Coordinates of C-alpha atoms and ligand atoms in Angstrom, one line a residue:
M852 CA 13.1 -127.1 9.0
V853 CA 14.2 -124.9 6.3
H854 CA 16.6 -126.9 3.7
G855 CA 18.8 -125.3 1.4
T856 CA 22.0 -123.2 2.2
L857 CA 21.9 -120.7 4.7
R858 CA 23.8 -117.7 3.4
M859 CA 25.7 -115.4 5.6
M860 CA 24.3 -112.0 5.5
E861 CA 27.3 -109.7 4.7
T862 CA 27.8 -106.4 6.5
V863 CA 28.0 -103.4 4.3
V864 CA 29.3 -100.0 5.1
S865 CA 29.9 -96.6 3.4
G866 CA 29.7 -93.0 4.0
I867 CA 29.3 -89.6 2.2
R868 CA 30.9 -86.4 3.3
P869 CA 28.3 -83.6 3.8
T870 CA 29.9 -81.1 1.8
G871 CA 27.0 -80.2 -0.6
N872 CA 24.2 -81.7 -2.6
L873 CA 24.9 -85.1 -4.1
H874 CA 26.0 -85.4 -7.7
L875 CA 25.9 -87.9 -10.3
G876 CA 29.1 -89.2 -9.5
N877 CA 28.2 -89.6 -5.9
Y878 CA 25.1 -91.7 -7.2
F879 CA 26.8 -93.9 -9.5
G880 CA 29.8 -94.3 -7.7
A881 CA 28.2 -94.9 -4.2
L882 CA 24.4 -94.2 -3.8
K883 CA 23.0 -96.3 -6.3
N884 CA 25.0 -99.4 -4.8
F885 CA 23.6 -98.6 -1.4
V886 CA 20.1 -98.7 -2.7
K887 CA 20.7 -102.2 -4.3
M888 CA 22.6 -103.7 -1.4
Q889 CA 20.3 -102.9 1.4
N890 CA 17.9 -105.6 0.3
E891 CA 20.2 -108.4 0.9
N892 CA 22.8 -107.3 3.4
T893 CA 23.2 -105.9 6.9
C894 CA 23.8 -102.2 5.7
Y895 CA 25.1 -99.4 7.6
F896 CA 25.3 -95.9 5.6
F897 CA 26.3 -92.7 7.2
I898 CA 27.0 -89.2 6.5
A899 CA 30.9 -88.5 7.5
D900 CA 30.5 -85.3 9.3
Y901 CA 33.7 -85.7 11.2
H902 CA 35.4 -86.3 8.1
S903 CA 34.1 -82.9 6.6
L904 CA 35.6 -81.2 9.7
T905 CA 38.9 -81.4 7.9
T906 CA 37.9 -78.6 5.5
H907 CA 36.4 -76.2 8.3
P908 CA 32.8 -75.7 7.5
T909 CA 30.8 -73.2 9.4
P910 CA 28.1 -74.4 11.9
A911 CA 25.4 -73.5 9.6
D912 CA 26.7 -74.9 6.4
L913 CA 27.4 -78.2 8.3
H914 CA 24.3 -78.4 9.7
G915 CA 22.4 -77.8 6.5
N916 CA 24.6 -80.2 4.7
V917 CA 23.8 -83.0 6.8
K918 CA 20.2 -82.7 6.3
T919 CA 20.5 -82.3 2.6
V920 CA 22.5 -85.3 2.4
L921 CA 20.1 -87.4 4.6
A922 CA 17.4 -86.2 2.5
E923 CA 18.8 -87.1 -0.6
F924 CA 19.8 -90.9 0.5
L925 CA 16.2 -91.3 1.6
A926 CA 15.1 -89.8 -2.2
A927 CA 17.3 -92.2 -3.7
G928 CA 15.5 -95.0 -2.1
L929 CA 17.5 -95.8 1.2
D930 CA 14.9 -97.3 3.3
P931 CA 15.7 -96.8 7.4
E932 CA 13.6 -99.9 7.7
K933 CA 16.2 -101.9 5.6
A934 CA 19.6 -100.1 6.3
T935 CA 20.6 -98.5 9.3
I936 CA 21.2 -94.8 8.2
Y937 CA 23.0 -92.7 10.7
I938 CA 25.5 -89.5 11.3
Q939 CA 29.1 -90.1 12.2
S940 CA 29.4 -87.9 14.6
E941 CA 26.5 -89.6 16.5
L942 CA 28.2 -92.5 16.9
P943 CA 31.0 -91.6 19.4
E944 CA 32.3 -95.4 19.4
T945 CA 33.9 -94.5 15.9
A946 CA 36.0 -91.8 17.6
E947 CA 37.3 -94.3 20.2
L948 CA 38.3 -97.0 17.7
Y949 CA 39.9 -94.0 15.4
L950 CA 42.1 -93.3 18.5
L951 CA 43.0 -96.6 19.1
L952 CA 43.9 -97.3 15.5
N953 CA 46.0 -94.2 15.3
M954 CA 48.5 -95.8 17.7
N955 CA 49.0 -98.6 15.1
A956 CA 49.3 -96.3 11.9
Y957 CA 52.5 -94.9 10.7
V958 CA 53.1 -91.3 9.9
G959 CA 54.9 -92.6 7.1
E960 CA 52.2 -94.6 5.6
L961 CA 49.7 -91.9 6.3
E962 CA 52.0 -89.4 4.5
R963 CA 52.4 -91.4 1.5
C964 CA 48.5 -91.4 1.0
T965 CA 47.4 -90.0 -2.5
S966 CA 44.3 -88.0 -1.0
F967 CA 46.6 -86.5 1.7
K968 CA 49.3 -85.5 -0.9
E969 CA 46.5 -84.1 -3.1
K970 CA 45.2 -81.9 0.3
I971 CA 48.7 -80.6 0.9
R972 CA 48.8 -79.1 -3.1
T973 CA 45.1 -77.8 -2.8
Q974 CA 44.6 -76.5 0.8
P975 CA 48.5 -75.7 1.6
D976 CA 47.4 -73.4 4.4
N977 CA 45.4 -76.0 6.3
V978 CA 47.4 -79.2 6.5
N979 CA 45.7 -80.2 9.6
A980 CA 46.2 -83.7 11.9
G981 CA 42.6 -84.6 10.8
L982 CA 43.9 -84.9 7.0
L983 CA 46.8 -86.8 7.8
T984 CA 44.8 -89.4 9.8
Y985 CA 41.7 -89.3 7.4
P986 CA 42.3 -93.0 6.3
T987 CA 42.5 -94.2 10.1
L988 CA 39.1 -92.6 10.8
M989 CA 37.8 -94.3 7.5
A990 CA 39.1 -97.4 8.5
A991 CA 37.4 -96.8 12.0
D992 CA 34.0 -96.2 10.2
I993 CA 34.2 -99.2 8.1
I994 CA 35.8 -101.8 10.9
I995 CA 33.5 -100.5 13.8
H996 CA 30.9 -102.8 12.2
K997 CA 33.2 -105.5 11.1
A998 CA 32.0 -104.8 7.4
H999 CA 33.1 -106.7 4.4
K1000 CA 31.8 -104.6 1.5
V1001 CA 32.4 -101.0 1.0
P1002 CA 30.3 -99.5 -1.9
V1003 CA 32.5 -96.6 -3.0
G1004 CA 33.7 -95.0 -6.2
K1005 CA 37.1 -95.5 -7.6
D1006 CA 38.9 -92.6 -6.1
Q1007 CA 38.6 -94.4 -2.8
E1008 CA 40.4 -97.7 -3.5
Q1009 CA 43.7 -96.6 -1.8
H1010 CA 41.8 -95.9 1.4
L1011 CA 40.1 -99.1 1.3
E1012 CA 44.0 -100.6 1.1
M1013 CA 44.9 -98.7 4.0
T1014 CA 41.6 -99.7 6.0
R1015 CA 42.8 -103.6 5.4
T1016 CA 46.2 -102.8 6.4
F1017 CA 45.1 -101.6 9.6
A1018 CA 42.4 -104.3 10.2
N1019 CA 45.3 -107.0 9.6
R1020 CA 47.9 -105.1 11.8
F1021 CA 45.4 -105.2 14.5
N1022 CA 44.6 -108.9 14.2
R1023 CA 48.4 -109.7 13.8
M1024 CA 49.1 -107.6 16.8
Y1025 CA 46.7 -109.1 19.0
K1026 CA 46.9 -112.8 17.3
V1027 CA 43.1 -112.7 16.7
E1028 CA 41.0 -113.3 13.9
Y1029 CA 38.9 -110.5 14.5
F1030 CA 38.1 -107.7 11.8
P1031 CA 37.2 -109.1 8.3
E1032 CA 38.9 -107.8 5.6
P1033 CA 36.6 -105.4 3.9
Q1034 CA 36.6 -104.8 0.0
A1035 CA 35.7 -101.9 -2.1
Y1036 CA 32.4 -102.7 -4.3
N1037 CA 30.5 -101.8 -7.1
F1038 CA 27.6 -104.1 -8.6
G1039 CA 29.4 -103.6 -12.1
E1040 CA 32.6 -105.1 -12.9
E1041 CA 34.6 -102.3 -11.9
L1042 CA 34.6 -99.3 -9.7
V1043 CA 32.9 -96.3 -11.4
K1044 CA 34.2 -92.9 -12.1
I1045 CA 31.9 -90.5 -13.3
P1046 CA 33.7 -87.5 -15.3
G1047 CA 33.5 -83.6 -14.8
L1048 CA 31.6 -81.5 -17.4
D1049 CA 34.8 -79.1 -17.4
G1050 CA 37.3 -81.7 -18.9
S1051 CA 38.2 -83.1 -15.4
M1052 CA 38.7 -86.8 -14.9
K1053 CA 36.0 -86.7 -11.8
M1054 CA 32.9 -85.1 -11.2
S1055 CA 33.3 -83.5 -7.9
K1056 CA 31.2 -81.4 -5.4
S1057 CA 34.3 -80.2 -3.5
D1058 CA 36.7 -79.4 -6.1
N1059 CA 34.6 -77.5 -8.7
E1060 CA 30.8 -77.2 -8.7
S1061 CA 30.4 -76.2 -12.4
S1062 CA 31.5 -79.7 -13.4
A1063 CA 29.1 -81.4 -11.4
I1064 CA 25.4 -82.1 -12.1
F1065 CA 23.3 -82.5 -8.9
L1066 CA 20.5 -84.7 -8.3
A1067 CA 18.4 -81.6 -7.3
D1068 CA 19.3 -79.6 -10.1
A1069 CA 16.4 -78.2 -12.0
P1070 CA 15.8 -79.1 -15.7
D1071 CA 16.9 -75.7 -16.8
V1072 CA 20.2 -75.6 -14.5
I1073 CA 21.1 -79.0 -16.2
R1074 CA 20.5 -77.7 -19.5
R1075 CA 22.8 -74.9 -18.9
K1076 CA 25.4 -76.9 -17.4
I1077 CA 25.7 -79.2 -19.9
M1078 CA 25.5 -76.6 -22.9
R1079 CA 28.5 -75.1 -21.2
A1080 CA 30.6 -78.1 -20.7
T1081 CA 33.8 -78.2 -22.5
T1082 CA 34.3 -79.3 -25.8
D1083 CA 36.9 -78.6 -28.6
T1084 CA 36.5 -77.5 -32.2
G1085 CA 35.6 -80.9 -33.5
P1086 CA 37.5 -83.5 -35.2
T1087 CA 39.2 -82.7 -38.3
A1088 CA 40.1 -86.1 -39.6
P1089 CA 37.9 -89.4 -39.6
D1090 CA 38.5 -91.7 -36.5
S1091 CA 40.5 -89.0 -34.6
P1092 CA 41.1 -89.7 -30.9
K1093 CA 38.5 -87.8 -28.3
A1094 CA 40.1 -85.1 -26.2
Q1095 CA 39.5 -85.5 -22.5
A1096 CA 36.6 -83.1 -22.3
V1097 CA 34.8 -84.5 -25.3
Q1098 CA 35.4 -88.2 -24.3
N1099 CA 33.7 -87.1 -21.0
L1100 CA 30.6 -86.1 -22.9
F1101 CA 30.6 -89.7 -24.5
T1102 CA 31.2 -91.2 -21.4
L1103 CA 28.1 -89.4 -19.8
M1104 CA 26.1 -90.5 -22.8
E1105 CA 27.2 -94.1 -22.3
D1106 CA 25.6 -93.8 -18.9
F1107 CA 22.6 -92.0 -19.5
S1108 CA 21.3 -92.3 -22.8
S1109 CA 20.4 -95.2 -25.0
K1110 CA 22.9 -97.5 -26.7
E1111 CA 21.5 -96.0 -30.3
T1112 CA 21.8 -92.7 -29.4
Y1113 CA 25.3 -93.0 -28.4
E1114 CA 26.3 -94.9 -31.2
H1115 CA 24.5 -92.3 -33.6
F1116 CA 26.7 -89.4 -31.9
D1117 CA 29.8 -91.6 -31.9
L1118 CA 29.6 -92.2 -35.5
L1119 CA 28.8 -88.4 -36.4
Y1120 CA 32.2 -87.7 -34.6
R1121 CA 34.3 -90.5 -36.2
T1122 CA 33.1 -89.1 -39.6
C1123 CA 33.7 -85.5 -38.6
Q1124 CA 30.1 -84.7 -38.7
I1125 CA 29.5 -84.2 -35.3
R1126 CA 27.5 -80.9 -33.9
Y1127 CA 28.5 -80.6 -30.3
G1128 CA 25.2 -78.6 -29.6
D1129 CA 23.0 -81.6 -30.9
M1130 CA 24.7 -83.9 -28.6
K1131 CA 24.5 -81.8 -25.8
K1132 CA 20.6 -81.2 -25.9
Q1133 CA 20.0 -84.7 -26.5
L1134 CA 22.6 -85.5 -23.3
A1135 CA 20.6 -83.1 -21.1
E1136 CA 17.1 -84.4 -21.8
D1137 CA 18.4 -88.0 -21.2
I1138 CA 19.9 -87.0 -17.7
I1139 CA 16.8 -84.7 -16.8
K1140 CA 14.6 -88.0 -17.6
F1141 CA 16.7 -89.6 -15.2
T1142 CA 17.2 -87.1 -12.3
T1143 CA 13.5 -85.7 -12.2
P1144 CA 12.0 -88.3 -10.2
I1145 CA 14.7 -88.3 -7.5
R1146 CA 14.6 -84.7 -7.7
D1147 CA 10.6 -84.5 -6.8
E1148 CA 11.4 -86.8 -4.0
I1149 CA 14.2 -84.3 -2.5
L1150 CA 11.7 -81.6 -2.7
R1151 CA 9.0 -83.8 -0.9
I1152 CA 11.2 -85.2 1.6
S1153 CA 13.2 -82.0 2.4
S1154 CA 10.4 -80.4 3.9
D1155 CA 9.8 -83.2 6.1
E1156 CA 11.9 -82.2 9.0
A1157 CA 10.0 -84.2 11.5
Y1158 CA 10.7 -87.3 9.4
I1159 CA 14.5 -86.7 8.5
S1160 CA 15.0 -86.2 12.4
K1161 CA 13.1 -89.5 13.1
V1162 CA 15.5 -91.4 10.6
A1163 CA 18.3 -89.9 12.2
R1164 CA 17.4 -91.1 16.0
L1165 CA 16.5 -94.2 15.0
G1166 CA 19.6 -95.0 12.9
A1167 CA 21.9 -93.7 15.6
E1168 CA 20.3 -96.2 18.2
K1169 CA 20.8 -99.0 15.8
A1170 CA 24.3 -98.2 14.7
H1171 CA 24.8 -97.8 18.4
A1172 CA 23.9 -101.4 19.0
S1173 CA 26.5 -102.8 16.8
A1174 CA 29.4 -100.3 17.3
S1175 CA 29.0 -100.9 21.4
K1176 CA 29.6 -104.4 20.7
T1177 CA 32.8 -104.1 18.8
I1178 CA 34.4 -101.6 21.2
R1179 CA 33.5 -103.6 24.2
E1180 CA 35.4 -106.5 22.6
V1181 CA 38.1 -104.3 21.0
R1182 CA 38.8 -103.1 24.5
E1183 CA 39.0 -106.6 26.2
I1184 CA 41.5 -107.6 23.1
I1185 CA 43.9 -104.8 23.6
G1186 CA 43.8 -105.6 27.5
F1187 CA 41.7 -102.6 29.5
R1188 CA 40.4 -103.2 32.7
K1189 CA 38.5 -106.5 33.2
F1190 CA 38.5 -106.4 37.0
Ligands
ADP651 P1 33.2 -85.4 -3.7 O1 34.5 -86.3 -4.4 O2 32.2 -85.0 -4.7 O3 33.7 -84.6 -2.5 P2 32.9 -87.5 -1.7 O4 34.3 -87.5 -1.5 O5 32.0 -87.0 -0.4 O6 32.4 -86.6 -2.8 O7 32.2 -88.9 -2.4 C1 31.1 -89.6 -1.8 C2 31.2 -91.2 -2.6 O8 31.0 -90.8 -3.8 C3 32.6 -91.8 -2.6 O9 32.0 -93.0 -2.4 C4 33.0 -91.3 -3.8 O10 33.9 -92.6 -4.3 C5 32.0 -91.4 -4.9 N1 32.3 -90.5 -5.9 C6 32.5 -89.2 -5.8 N2 32.6 -88.6 -6.7 C7 32.6 -89.5 -7.7 C8 32.6 -89.5 -9.4 N3 32.9 -88.6 -10.2 N4 32.4 -91.0 -9.8 C9 32.2 -91.9 -9.1 N5 32.3 -92.0 -7.7 C10 32.4 -90.8 -7.3
LIG652 N1 36.3 -90.9 2.3 C1 35.2 -91.1 1.8 C2 35.1 -90.0 0.6 O1 35.8 -89.2 0.7 C3 33.9 -90.8 2.7 C4 33.9 -91.9 3.9 C5 34.2 -91.7 5.0 C6 33.6 -93.1 3.6 N2 34.2 -93.0 5.8 C7 34.0 -93.7 4.8 C8 33.4 -94.1 2.6 C9 33.8 -95.1 5.2 C10 33.2 -95.6 2.9 C11 33.2 -96.1 4.2 O2 34.2 -90.3 -0.4

């Protein structure tokens, strides 16, 4: 008999869209947490390829990107023995739950979603129904495994709020306590947002590639990108506030360099002695130190197609075991055929 408290294993779910190589924002906002969480939770991590169809990729791009992200998941330390790693479209139960959730999702609330409004602005020629219902598909991903925690970056907060709304609405509608309320999660105190090199607030692979440093970037590429990062002409008075682009470099330095290095350059800035070139050189080397081991693993794993495909197959099987149980129960709650 084992004494002591028996902690219930919590269920963790998260996904990343296969829209290209993973960058530092994806790593700190999401992947780093995935790797930590796999040791103490029941984890499901997937590649959100259904979601990526909202931007109409070619079959070749889609196929290549799914493989890339899968290899990068593994290179960053995700372990298929510990976590269930799968491809969203290989779990058709997600699509069924999405259909069911759409019946209780109101067009008004979907239209008010910030990411939808943003897409109307950035891709006005392709405002498809998949974009409008992006949050219900994401909710289906999460609650198909009855998740408690969802490791994501700050930009996903509203989608999580909507997921809770849909889960609670289902519970209320059918007078059941079925779906738990999933929470956005980061190991630190707060959700993370890694800024872009172009002065933008968020490093992003889908919006502007030159703003992003990829885990797979070669050292020279990283040096070049950082040396080209946006700055200004420098402070002209002591203790001047930092322009957004300059602040972004300092934020990156806070994340990747030692405290002493950060304080050194911060002092130079505050006393108007900063030379951005020196700061950038240091930042590039610190980032390269961090990315090099991951990049080596990416190169190694990418060439092992048999292994990647085995991971996907095993993941789909494990994900199916969990999702099919949920769908069976949901169908019964809704009142589909029992006879
Ligand atoms: P992107 O925005 O680059 O297209 P995704 O939307 O597929 O990437 O994001 C996948 C995960 O990475 C999500 O959890 C998202 O919150 C996180 N993420 C993306 N960019 C950043 C960033 N700059 N800072 C922190 N987290 C981020
Ligand atoms: N919407 C997320 C993004 O753009 C990706 C995603 C799809 C996701 N389904 C999810 C994240 C479920 C967490 C849980 O980054």
